[in-house]
Coordinates of C-alpha atoms and ligand atoms in Angstrom, one line a residue:
X89 CA -6.9 -8.3 2.0
X90 CA -6.8 -8.7 5.7
X91 CA -4.5 -8.7 8.7
X92 CA -3.8 -11.9 10.8
X93 CA -2.0 -12.4 14.0
X94 CA -1.4 -15.4 16.3
X95 CA 0.2 -15.6 19.7
X96 CA 1.1 -18.6 21.9
X97 CA 2.4 -18.1 25.4
X98 CA 3.7 -20.5 28.0
X99 CA 1.5 -19.3 30.9
X100 CA -0.3 -16.0 30.2
X101 CA -3.5 -15.0 28.5
X102 CA -3.0 -13.7 25.0
X103 CA -6.2 -11.9 24.2
X104 CA -5.0 -8.5 25.2
X105 CA -1.9 -8.8 23.1
X106 CA -3.9 -10.1 20.2
X107 CA -6.2 -7.1 20.5
X108 CA -3.3 -4.7 20.5
X109 CA -1.6 -6.3 17.6
X110 CA -4.9 -6.5 15.7
X111 CA -5.4 -2.7 16.1
X112 CA -2.0 -2.1 14.4
X113 CA -3.1 -4.3 11.6
X114 CA -6.4 -2.5 11.1
X115 CA -5.0 -0.6 8.1
X116 CA -5.1 -3.8 6.2
X117 CA -8.9 -4.0 6.3
X118 CA -11.6 -3.0 8.7
X119 CA -15.0 -4.3 7.7
X120 CA -15.1 -7.1 10.3
X121 CA -12.8 -8.7 12.8
X122 CA -12.6 -11.6 15.2
X123 CA -10.5 -13.6 17.7
X124 CA -10.3 -17.2 18.7
X125 CA -8.6 -18.7 21.8
X126 CA -8.3 -22.2 23.2
X127 CA -9.3 -22.4 26.9
X128 CA -9.4 -25.6 28.8
X129 CA -9.6 -27.6 25.6
X130 CA -12.4 -25.5 24.1
X131 CA -12.4 -23.0 21.3
X132 CA -13.9 -19.6 22.2
X133 CA -14.6 -17.1 19.5
X134 CA -15.7 -13.5 19.3
X135 CA -16.3 -12.0 15.8
X136 CA -18.6 -9.6 14.1
X137 CA -18.8 -7.0 11.3
X138 CA -17.5 -3.5 12.0
X139 CA -14.3 -2.0 13.1
X140 CA -12.2 -3.6 15.8
X141 CA -13.1 -1.1 18.5
X142 CA -16.8 -1.4 17.7
X143 CA -16.7 -5.1 18.1
X144 CA -14.6 -4.8 21.2
X145 CA -17.1 -2.4 22.8
X146 CA -19.9 -4.8 22.0
X147 CA -18.4 -8.1 23.2
X148 CA -15.0 -7.3 24.9
X149 CA -12.3 -9.3 23.4
X150 CA -10.5 -9.4 26.7
X151 CA -13.1 -11.7 28.2
X152 CA -11.5 -14.4 26.1
X153 CA -9.0 -16.2 28.2
X154 CA -6.4 -18.7 26.9
X155 CA -2.7 -19.0 26.3
X156 CA -3.0 -19.5 22.6
X157 CA -5.1 -17.5 20.1
X158 CA -5.5 -16.1 16.6
X159 CA -7.2 -12.9 15.4
X160 CA -8.1 -11.3 12.1
X161 CA -9.2 -8.0 10.7
X162 CA -10.9 -8.3 7.3
X163 CA -11.4 -6.6 4.0
X164 CA -14.0 -8.7 2.3
X165 CA -13.2 -10.6 -0.9
X166 CA -15.6 -13.6 -0.8
X167 CA -18.8 -13.1 1.0
X168 CA -20.3 -9.8 2.3
X169 CA -18.7 -8.1 5.3
X170 CA -21.0 -9.6 8.0
X171 CA -20.7 -11.7 11.2
X172 CA -21.0 -15.1 9.5
X173 CA -18.2 -14.3 7.0
X174 CA -16.0 -12.7 9.6
X175 CA -12.9 -14.7 10.6
X176 CA -12.0 -17.0 12.4
X177 CA -13.7 -19.8 10.6
X178 CA -14.3 -23.1 12.2
X179 CA -14.9 -26.7 11.1
X180 CA -18.1 -28.7 11.8
X181 CA -17.0 -29.8 15.2
X182 CA -16.0 -26.3 16.4
X183 CA -12.5 -27.5 17.4
X184 CA -10.4 -26.0 14.5
X185 CA -10.2 -22.2 13.9
X186 CA -8.6 -20.6 10.9
X187 CA -7.7 -17.0 10.0
X188 CA -6.6 -16.2 6.4
X189 CA -5.3 -13.3 4.3
X190 CA -5.5 -13.9 0.5
X191 CA -7.7 -15.8 -1.9
X192 CA -8.1 -19.5 -2.3
X193 CA -8.8 -19.8 -6.0
X194 CA -10.0 -23.4 -6.0
X195 CA -12.3 -23.1 -3.0
X196 CA -15.5 -23.8 -4.9
X197 CA -14.2 -27.2 -6.0
X198 CA -13.0 -28.0 -2.5
X199 CA -16.3 -26.9 -1.0
X200 CA -18.3 -29.1 -3.3
X201 CA -16.1 -32.1 -2.5
X202 CA -16.3 -31.4 1.3
X203 CA -20.0 -30.8 1.2
X204 CA -20.5 -34.2 -0.6
X205 CA -18.5 -35.7 2.3
X206 CA -21.1 -34.2 4.7
X207 CA -19.4 -31.0 5.8
X208 CA -21.7 -28.2 6.7
X209 CA -20.6 -24.7 5.7
X210 CA -21.7 -21.7 7.6
X211 CA -20.1 -18.8 5.6
X212 CA -19.6 -17.9 2.0
X213 CA -15.9 -17.4 2.3
X214 CA -13.1 -19.2 0.6
X215 CA -11.3 -19.6 3.9
X216 CA -13.8 -21.9 5.6
X217 CA -12.7 -24.8 3.3
X218 CA -9.4 -24.9 5.2
X219 CA -11.0 -25.7 8.5
X220 CA -13.1 -28.5 6.9
X221 CA -10.1 -29.9 5.0
X222 CA -8.2 -30.2 8.2
X223 CA -11.2 -31.7 10.0
X224 CA -11.5 -34.3 7.2
X225 CA -7.9 -35.2 7.4
X226 CA -8.1 -35.6 11.2
X227 CA -11.1 -37.9 10.7
X228 CA -8.9 -40.0 8.4
X229 CA -6.4 -40.5 11.2
X230 CA -3.8 -37.9 10.5
X231 CA -2.2 -35.9 13.4
X232 CA -2.8 -32.2 13.3
X233 CA 0.5 -31.3 11.6
X234 CA -0.1 -33.8 8.8
X235 CA -3.7 -32.7 8.5
X236 CA -2.7 -29.1 8.2
X237 CA 0.1 -29.7 5.6
X238 CA -2.0 -32.0 3.6
X239 CA -4.8 -29.4 3.6
X240 CA -2.6 -26.5 2.5
X241 CA -1.0 -28.6 -0.3
X242 CA -4.5 -28.8 -1.8
X243 CA -4.9 -25.0 -1.9
X244 CA -4.4 -23.0 -5.0
X245 CA -4.1 -19.2 -4.8
X246 CA -2.6 -16.9 -2.2
X247 CA -2.7 -17.3 1.5
X248 CA -1.2 -16.4 4.8
X249 CA -2.9 -18.7 7.3
X250 CA -2.9 -19.3 11.0
X251 CA -4.7 -22.3 12.5
X252 CA -5.4 -23.5 16.0
X253 CA -6.9 -26.8 17.0
X254 CA -8.0 -28.2 20.3
X255 CA -6.4 -31.4 19.3
X256 CA -3.0 -29.7 19.6
X257 CA -3.7 -26.9 22.1
X258 CA -0.3 -25.4 22.4
X259 CA 0.6 -25.0 18.7
X260 CA -0.2 -22.5 16.0
X261 CA 0.1 -23.8 12.5
X262 CA 0.8 -21.1 10.0
X263 CA 1.8 -20.9 6.3
X264 CA 2.5 -18.5 3.6
X265 CA 2.0 -18.5 -0.2
X266 CA 2.2 -15.0 -1.7
X267 CA 0.5 -13.2 1.2
X268 CA 2.9 -11.9 3.8
X269 CA 3.6 -13.5 7.1
X270 CA 6.3 -12.8 9.7
X271 CA 7.2 -14.6 12.9
X272 CA 8.5 -13.1 16.1
X273 CA 9.9 -14.6 19.3
X274 CA 10.6 -13.8 22.9
X275 CA 11.1 -15.8 26.0
X276 CA 8.1 -18.0 26.5
X277 CA 6.0 -16.4 23.7
X278 CA 5.9 -16.8 19.9
X279 CA 4.0 -14.8 17.3
X280 CA 2.9 -14.8 13.7
X281 CA 1.5 -11.8 12.0
X282 CA 0.9 -10.1 8.6
X283 CA 3.4 -7.4 9.4
X284 CA 6.3 -6.4 11.5
X285 CA 5.0 -3.3 13.3
X286 CA 2.2 -5.2 14.9
X287 CA 4.8 -7.5 16.6
X288 CA 7.1 -4.7 17.7
X289 CA 4.8 -4.1 20.6
X290 CA 6.0 -7.4 22.0
X291 CA 9.3 -8.2 20.4
X292 CA 11.9 -7.0 18.0
X293 CA 13.2 -10.4 17.1
X294 CA 11.6 -11.1 13.7
X295 CA 11.9 -13.5 10.8
X296 CA 9.7 -13.3 7.7
X297 CA 8.3 -16.6 6.5
X298 CA 9.2 -17.0 2.8
X299 CA 6.9 -17.9 0.1
X300 CA 6.0 -21.6 0.2
X301 CA 6.9 -22.2 3.9
X302 CA 4.9 -23.2 6.9
X303 CA 5.7 -23.0 10.5
X304 CA 4.6 -24.7 13.7
X305 CA 5.0 -22.4 16.6
X306 CA 4.7 -23.2 20.3
X307 CA 5.7 -21.2 23.4
X308 CA 9.4 -22.1 23.2
X309 CA 9.8 -23.5 19.7
X310 CA 9.5 -22.5 16.1
X311 CA 9.8 -25.2 13.4
X312 CA 9.8 -24.0 9.8
X313 CA 9.4 -26.3 6.8
X314 CA 8.8 -26.1 3.0
X315 CA 5.2 -26.8 2.1
X316 CA 6.3 -28.7 -1.1
X317 CA 8.4 -31.4 0.5
X318 CA 8.3 -30.8 4.2
X319 CA 12.1 -30.2 4.3
X320 CA 13.4 -28.2 7.3
X321 CA 14.3 -24.5 6.9
X322 CA 16.7 -22.8 9.2
X323 CA 16.0 -19.2 9.8
X324 CA 17.6 -16.5 11.8
X325 CA 15.5 -14.1 13.8
X326 CA 17.0 -10.6 13.4
X327 CA 16.7 -7.6 15.6
X328 CA 14.5 -4.9 14.0
X329 CA 15.5 -1.4 15.0
X330 CA 12.1 0.3 14.6
X331 CA 9.9 1.5 17.4
X332 CA 6.1 1.0 17.6
X333 CA 5.9 4.8 18.3
X334 CA 6.8 5.3 14.6
X335 CA 3.5 3.8 13.8
X336 CA 1.4 5.9 16.2
X337 CA -0.2 9.3 15.4
X338 CA 2.1 11.5 17.5
X339 CA -0.6 14.0 18.4
X340 CA -2.1 14.5 14.9
X341 CA -5.8 13.9 14.6
X342 CA -5.3 11.5 11.8
X343 CA -2.5 9.4 10.4
X344 CA -2.9 11.0 7.0
X345 CA -2.1 14.5 8.4
X346 CA 0.8 13.1 10.4
X347 CA 2.1 11.5 7.3
X348 CA 1.7 14.6 5.1
X349 CA 3.7 16.6 7.7
X350 CA 6.4 13.9 7.9
X351 CA 7.3 14.5 4.3
X352 CA 10.3 16.7 5.0
X353 CA 11.8 13.7 6.9
X354 CA 10.6 11.0 4.5
X355 CA 12.0 12.8 1.5
X356 CA 15.3 13.2 3.3
X357 CA 15.3 9.4 4.0
X358 CA 14.6 8.7 0.4
X359 CA 17.6 10.9 -0.6
X360 CA 19.7 8.4 1.4
X361 CA 19.0 5.6 -1.0
X362 CA 21.8 3.1 -1.3
X363 CA 23.9 4.6 -4.1
X364 CA 25.5 1.3 -5.3
X365 CA 22.1 -0.2 -5.9
X366 CA 20.9 3.0 -7.6
X367 CA 23.9 2.8 -10.0
X368 CA 23.3 -0.9 -10.6
X369 CA 19.6 -0.3 -11.3
X370 CA 20.6 2.5 -13.7
X371 CA 23.0 0.1 -15.5
X372 CA 20.2 -2.4 -16.0
X373 CA 17.8 0.2 -17.3
X374 CA 20.5 1.6 -19.6
X375 CA 21.2 -1.8 -21.1
X376 CA 17.5 -2.7 -21.7
X377 CA 15.8 -2.1 -25.0
X378 CA 12.5 -1.1 -23.3
X379 CA 11.6 0.2 -19.9
X380 CA 8.1 -0.2 -18.4
X381 CA 7.1 1.6 -15.2
X382 CA 4.5 -0.7 -13.7
X383 CA 2.3 0.3 -10.7
X384 CA -1.2 0.9 -9.4
X385 CA -3.1 3.9 -8.1
X386 CA -0.8 6.5 -6.5
X387 CA 2.3 4.5 -7.4
X388 CA 1.2 4.6 -11.0
X389 CA 1.1 8.4 -10.8
X390 CA 4.6 8.3 -9.5
X391 CA 5.5 6.1 -12.5
X392 CA 3.8 8.6 -14.9
X393 CA 5.8 11.5 -13.5
X394 CA 8.9 9.3 -13.6
X395 CA 8.4 8.8 -17.4
X396 CA 8.5 12.5 -18.0
X397 CA 11.6 12.9 -15.8
X398 CA 13.4 10.0 -17.4
X399 CA 12.7 11.5 -20.8
X400 CA 13.7 15.0 -19.9
X401 CA 16.8 14.3 -18.0
X402 CA 18.2 11.0 -19.5
X403 CA 16.4 10.9 -22.9
X404 CA 15.0 7.5 -21.9
X405 CA 11.5 6.3 -22.9
X406 CA 9.9 4.7 -19.9
X407 CA 6.4 3.5 -20.6
X408 CA 4.1 3.9 -17.6
X409 CA 1.6 1.1 -17.4
X410 CA -1.3 0.5 -15.0
X411 CA -0.3 -2.9 -13.5
X412 CA -3.7 -4.6 -14.0
X413 CA -3.4 -3.8 -17.7
X414 CA 0.1 -4.8 -18.2
X415 CA -0.4 -8.5 -19.0
X416 CA -3.0 -8.0 -21.7
X417 CA -1.3 -5.0 -23.2
X418 CA 2.4 -6.0 -23.2
X419 CA 2.5 -9.6 -21.7
X420 CA 3.0 -11.3 -25.1
X421 CA 5.6 -9.0 -26.4
X422 CA 7.9 -8.9 -23.4
X423 CA 11.4 -10.2 -24.0
X424 CA 14.7 -10.7 -22.1
X425 CA 15.8 -7.3 -23.3
X426 CA 13.1 -5.5 -21.4
X427 CA 13.2 -4.1 -17.9
X428 CA 10.2 -3.7 -15.6
X429 CA 10.5 -1.0 -12.9
X430 CA 7.7 -2.0 -10.5
X431 CA 6.7 0.8 -8.1
X432 CA 4.8 -0.3 -5.0
X433 CA 4.7 1.1 -1.5
X434 CA 3.5 -2.1 0.0
X435 CA 5.4 -4.5 -2.3
X436 CA 2.3 -6.7 -2.0
X437 CA -0.2 -5.2 -4.6
X438 CA -1.4 -8.3 -6.4
X439 CA -1.8 -6.5 -9.7
X440 CA 1.8 -5.4 -9.6
X441 CA 3.0 -8.9 -8.6
X442 CA 1.0 -10.5 -11.3
X443 CA 2.5 -8.2 -14.0
X444 CA 6.0 -8.8 -12.6
X445 CA 5.6 -12.6 -12.5
X446 CA 4.5 -12.7 -16.1
X447 CA 7.3 -10.4 -17.2
X448 CA 9.8 -12.5 -15.2
X449 CA 8.6 -15.7 -16.9
X450 CA 9.5 -14.1 -20.2
X451 CA 13.0 -13.3 -19.0
X452 CA 12.6 -9.5 -18.4
X453 CA 14.7 -7.9 -15.7
X454 CA 12.6 -7.0 -12.6
X455 CA 13.5 -3.8 -10.7
X456 CA 11.5 -2.3 -7.9
X457 CA 11.0 0.7 -5.7
X458 CA 9.3 -0.3 -2.5
X459 CA 8.6 1.0 1.0
X460 CA 7.9 -2.3 2.9
X461 CA 11.0 -4.3 3.4
X462 CA 10.7 -8.1 3.2
X463 CA 7.6 -7.6 1.0
X464 CA 7.0 -10.0 -1.8
X465 CA 8.2 -7.6 -4.4
X466 CA 11.6 -7.3 -2.8
X467 CA 12.0 -11.0 -3.2
X468 CA 11.1 -11.2 -6.8
X469 CA 13.0 -8.2 -7.9
X470 CA 16.6 -8.5 -9.2
X471 CA 17.3 -5.2 -7.5
X472 CA 15.1 -3.0 -5.4
X473 CA 15.5 0.4 -3.9
X474 CA 14.1 1.0 -0.5
X475 CA 12.4 4.4 -0.2
X476 CA 12.5 4.4 3.6
X477 CA 9.4 6.4 4.1
X478 CA 8.5 4.6 7.3
X479 CA 5.1 2.9 7.9
X480 CA 2.2 4.6 6.2
X481 CA -1.0 3.9 8.1
X482 CA -3.4 6.2 6.4
X483 CA -5.0 4.4 3.4
X484 CA -4.3 7.4 1.2
X485 CA -0.7 7.4 0.1
X486 CA 1.0 10.7 0.8
X487 CA 4.6 10.5 2.1
X488 CA 5.2 7.3 0.2
X489 CA 4.3 9.1 -3.1
X490 CA 6.8 11.9 -2.6
X491 CA 9.3 9.2 -1.5
X492 CA 8.8 7.3 -4.7
X493 CA 9.3 10.5 -6.7
X494 CA 12.5 11.3 -4.8
X495 CA 13.9 7.9 -5.8
X496 CA 12.8 8.4 -9.4
X497 CA 14.7 11.7 -9.6
X498 CA 17.8 10.1 -8.3
X499 CA 17.5 7.3 -10.8
X500 CA 17.0 9.8 -13.6
X501 CA 20.1 11.7 -12.6
X502 CA 22.1 8.5 -12.5
X503 CA 20.9 7.5 -15.9
X504 CA 21.5 11.0 -17.3
X505 CA 25.1 10.8 -16.0
X506 CA 25.7 7.4 -17.5
X507 CA 24.3 8.4 -20.8
X508 CA 26.1 11.8 -20.8
X509 CA 22.8 13.7 -21.3
X510 CA 23.4 16.4 -18.6
X511 CA 26.4 18.7 -18.2
X512 CA 28.1 18.5 -14.8
X513 CA 27.1 22.0 -13.8
X514 CA 23.4 21.4 -14.6
X515 CA 23.6 18.1 -12.8
X516 CA 25.1 19.7 -9.7
X517 CA 22.5 22.4 -9.7
X518 CA 19.7 19.9 -9.9
X519 CA 21.1 17.7 -7.3
X520 CA 21.6 20.6 -5.0
X521 CA 18.0 21.6 -5.5
X522 CA 16.7 18.1 -4.9
X523 CA 18.6 18.0 -1.6
X524 CA 16.8 21.3 -0.7
X525 CA 13.4 19.8 -1.2
X526 CA 12.8 18.7 2.4
X527 CA 13.2 22.3 3.5
X528 CA 11.0 23.6 0.7
X529 CA 8.3 21.1 1.7
X530 CA 8.6 22.2 5.3
X531 CA 7.9 25.8 4.1
X532 CA 5.0 24.8 2.0
X533 CA 3.4 22.9 4.9
X534 CA 3.8 25.9 7.2
X535 CA 2.5 28.4 4.6
X536 CA -0.2 26.5 2.8
X537 CA -2.1 24.6 5.5
X538 CA -4.5 27.5 6.5
X539 CA -4.9 28.7 2.9
X540 CA -5.8 25.2 1.8
X541 CA -8.3 24.9 4.6
X542 CA -10.1 27.9 3.2
X543 CA -10.1 26.3 -0.3
X544 CA -11.4 23.1 1.2
X545 CA -14.3 25.0 2.8
X546 CA -15.2 26.4 -0.6
X547 CA -15.1 23.1 -2.4
X548 CA -16.5 20.8 0.2
X549 CA -20.0 20.8 -1.2
X550 CA -19.1 20.8 -4.9
X551 CA -20.9 18.4 -7.2
X552 CA -17.6 17.6 -8.8
X553 CA -14.0 19.0 -9.1
X554 CA -11.7 19.1 -12.1
X555 CA -7.9 18.9 -11.9
X556 CA -5.8 20.2 -14.8
X557 CA -2.1 19.6 -15.4
X558 CA 0.3 19.5 -18.2
X559 CA 3.7 17.9 -18.8
X560 CA 5.4 16.8 -15.6
X561 CA 2.3 17.8 -13.6
X562 CA -0.1 15.6 -15.5
X563 CA 0.6 12.9 -13.0
X564 CA 0.2 15.4 -10.2
X565 CA -3.3 16.3 -11.4
X566 CA -4.2 12.6 -11.5
X567 CA -2.8 12.2 -8.0
X568 CA -4.7 15.3 -6.6
X569 CA -7.9 13.9 -8.1
X570 CA -7.4 10.5 -6.6
X571 CA -6.6 11.9 -3.2
X572 CA -9.7 14.1 -3.1
X573 CA -12.0 11.5 -4.6
X574 CA -11.0 8.5 -2.4
X575 CA -11.3 10.3 1.0
X576 CA -13.9 13.0 0.4
X577 CA -16.1 11.0 -2.0
X578 CA -16.5 14.0 -4.3
X579 CA -16.5 12.8 -7.9
X580 CA -13.5 14.3 -9.6
X581 CA -11.8 14.4 -13.0
X582 CA -8.2 14.9 -14.0
X583 CA -6.7 15.1 -17.4
X584 CA -3.9 16.7 -19.3
X585 CA -5.3 20.2 -19.9
X586 CA -4.9 19.9 -23.7
X587 CA -7.7 17.4 -23.6
X588 CA -10.2 20.0 -22.4
X589 CA -11.6 20.9 -25.8
X590 CA -11.8 17.2 -26.8
X591 CA -14.7 16.7 -24.5
X592 CA -14.5 17.5 -20.8
X593 CA -15.0 21.2 -21.3
X594 CA -18.7 20.4 -21.7
X595 CA -18.8 19.8 -17.9
X596 CA -17.7 23.4 -17.1
X597 CA -20.5 25.5 -15.8
X598 CA -20.8 28.3 -13.3
X599 CA -18.7 27.9 -10.2
X600 CA -17.3 24.4 -11.0
X601 CA -14.0 24.3 -9.0
X602 CA -11.0 23.7 -11.3
X603 CA -7.7 23.1 -9.8
X604 CA -4.9 24.2 -12.2
X605 CA -1.2 23.4 -11.9
X606 CA 1.0 25.9 -13.6
X607 CA 4.8 25.4 -13.8
X608 CA 7.3 27.5 -15.4
X609 CA 8.3 25.5 -18.4
X610 CA 7.3 24.9 -22.0
X611 CA 3.7 24.2 -20.9
X612 CA 3.1 27.4 -19.0
X613 CA 1.5 29.4 -21.9
X614 CA -0.7 26.6 -23.0
X615 CA -1.8 25.9 -19.4
X616 CA -2.7 29.5 -18.9
X617 CA -4.8 29.5 -22.1
X618 CA -6.6 26.3 -20.8
X619 CA -7.4 28.1 -17.6
X620 CA -8.8 31.1 -19.6
X621 CA -11.0 28.6 -21.5
X622 CA -12.6 27.2 -18.3
X623 CA -12.8 30.5 -16.5
X624 CA -14.6 32.2 -19.3
X625 CA -17.2 29.5 -19.1
X626 CA -17.8 30.2 -15.4
X627 CA -15.4 27.8 -13.6
X628 CA -13.8 29.0 -10.4
X629 CA -10.1 28.5 -10.7
X630 CA -7.7 27.5 -7.9
X631 CA -4.2 27.7 -9.2
X632 CA -1.2 26.1 -7.7
X633 CA 2.0 27.7 -9.0
X634 CA 5.4 29.0 -8.0
X635 CA 4.8 32.0 -10.3
X636 CA 2.6 34.9 -9.3
X637 CA 3.2 37.0 -12.4
X638 CA 0.4 39.0 -14.1
X639 CA -0.4 36.1 -16.5
X640 CA -0.9 33.6 -13.7
X641 CA -2.8 36.0 -11.5
X642 CA -5.2 36.8 -14.3
X643 CA -6.4 33.2 -14.6
X644 CA -6.5 32.5 -10.8
X645 CA -9.6 33.2 -8.7
X646 CA -7.5 31.8 -5.9
X647 CA -3.7 31.5 -6.2
X648 CA -1.8 29.1 -3.9
X649 CA 1.7 30.2 -4.3
X650 CA 4.4 27.7 -3.4
X651 CA 8.1 28.4 -3.2
X652 CA 10.0 28.4 -6.5
X653 CA 11.9 25.3 -7.6
X654 CA 12.8 24.2 -11.1
X655 CA 9.7 23.1 -13.0
X656 CA 11.2 19.6 -13.0
X657 CA 10.6 19.3 -9.2
X658 CA 7.2 20.8 -9.1
X659 CA 5.5 17.4 -9.0
X660 CA 6.8 17.1 -5.4
X661 CA 6.0 20.7 -4.3
X662 CA 2.6 20.9 -6.0
X663 CA 1.3 17.6 -4.7
X664 CA 1.6 18.7 -1.1
X665 CA -1.2 21.4 -1.2
X666 CA -3.3 18.8 -3.1
X667 CA -2.8 16.3 -0.3
X668 CA -3.8 18.9 2.3
X669 CA -6.8 19.8 0.2
X670 CA -8.0 16.2 0.1
X671 CA -7.4 15.9 3.8
X672 CA -9.2 19.0 4.9
X673 CA -12.1 18.5 2.6
X674 CA -12.6 14.9 3.9
X675 CA -12.6 16.2 7.6
X676 CA -14.9 19.1 6.8
X677 CA -17.3 16.6 5.3
X678 CA -17.3 14.7 8.6
X679 CA -15.4 11.7 7.1
X680 CA -12.4 9.7 8.4
X681 CA -9.6 10.3 5.9
X682 CA -7.6 7.4 7.4
X683 CA -10.3 4.9 6.6
X684 CA -12.1 5.6 3.3
X685 CA -15.0 3.3 2.7
X686 CA -14.4 0.2 0.6
X687 CA -10.7 0.7 0.5
X688 CA -7.7 -0.9 2.2
X689 CA -4.0 0.0 2.4
X690 CA -2.7 -2.8 0.4
X691 CA -4.7 -4.5 -2.3
X692 CA -3.6 -8.1 -2.4
X693 CA -6.3 -9.3 -4.8
X694 CA -6.7 -9.0 -8.5
Ligands
LIG35 O1 1.2 -0.5 -2.2 P1 1.1 0.0 -3.6 O2 1.9 1.3 -3.8 O3 1.4 -1.0 -4.7 O4 -0.4 0.4 -3.7 C1 -1.0 0.8 -4.9 C2 -2.3 1.5 -4.7 O5 -3.2 0.6 -4.2 C3 -2.2 2.7 -3.8 O6 -1.2 3.6 -4.3 C4 -3.5 3.4 -3.7 O7 -3.9 3.9 -4.9 C5 -3.3 4.5 -2.7 N1 -3.4 4.0 -1.3 C6 -4.3 5.6 -2.9 O8 -4.0 6.7 -2.0

């Protein structure tokens, strides 16, 4: 997965803008980057492995001068992250440059064919075939547009592409199949990019390219057509009311910390979900015979918590399924009576889209909770709910997780009401409490940050860390584990605490940190006994709880007390100290929590 951007201007150099836009796309991948411009009929390229700033420091992107250019930040799929495999890729003659986000599945066949025709490949990427295909078409006498369209019609897989050619030096040719691509316009300048925020630096007039469309953009013109038949598409550019500042760090040392501290706001936004769509979604779920909550990573943990909440509040069985497993596990048995609730911050996670596509083909109803508007998932879903968490730049999901949970609670209430499973008084009390959560999170952030920093200091050199939860907080334990592991690289385990004696307890030895989550519900006594089990074998227990009674204190070497809310809502209140723990541990270990190695924000490959 990668970020691409292209700019064409009537009279000014574009390299500085490309550089700025590229920096905003860095969350999509950062193992290599590059830029190509056309200057006086020649293609000039800077590219290398490393982060954008490192490459800039070495070569200075701004030395590239030209009114048209494309740029790329990469997260490697085919070919190691090195200079040769960095984008842009060029044809044999060095006059066509291509940047690409996605995967071209049939690239090996195309490469073999092109190599037989005499084309010389420099990289091991799937992308390079596009440059050579266009070159071949030009050789056969096509103009650049025909050569481009003919080439992309031969591609199988997913792509957002931007191409420049010295044979047509004032046009960018771009196309989208699956991978996202948006266009932007202003007087004398036109843009394409993988996302909207990277364009907000320059314009707020935006139009997303839809799946299966290509565009030819020049300084004062945008022409959009369908790849399949070349038919013209008319599209309105809409004004986007979102500032670039939203996407900046606002004084925090890292985006992740900023985003953790934004949660009182992001939860409040999520509480403002459009009620008519919420009700409609609840209607669909209520009518379906089975409900699957399909997601990956952190979003899967939200689905897992959601399944407990749906059962407790609305007496609905929702099966949480890891998206990449969905097709082999349930693909063949899906029917028109089923509903899939796909949960995805980005709305672009390939595993999720794959599961959804398969389920849709079998007639299931596709519902979604997303954060990124105009993402692919919003287009395939019958109804989607926008969680409105704002852009999340840190690779580790934080505010978008609590945003997803906030939507799931509201959905559960709506279902409970429809199904008559909750009395009005109880419902009113719960809803009031849900509405108070932003303030509660604010209190937790103020109270816990220093305490958690101390815990982080204690665990930062641990060989491994164990997270225990039960009931609604099983998902919270998994999420705490994922956060710590992905940004601090400390191997960690999480499991429902009842599993302790079925194996993992053998890992407990002196001073192993065990993070235990204790909520005041039917699981409390059992959880306390699990903590006794590990403590008596030498573990050091760090307990997060809204209770500080004798029983809880007895099993806690360190007790992180958070304000009391109903046990049902503790997945939101307990995850915040866990996010802070992961953050501080990562920083204390000298790592960059915003950019964990080998990971990217949105995983658009299977
Ligand atoms: O965009 P999505 O919610 O579909 O992303 C799914 C996972 O890749 C994501 O939640 C990932 O696990 C987190 N970034 C980890 O913090």
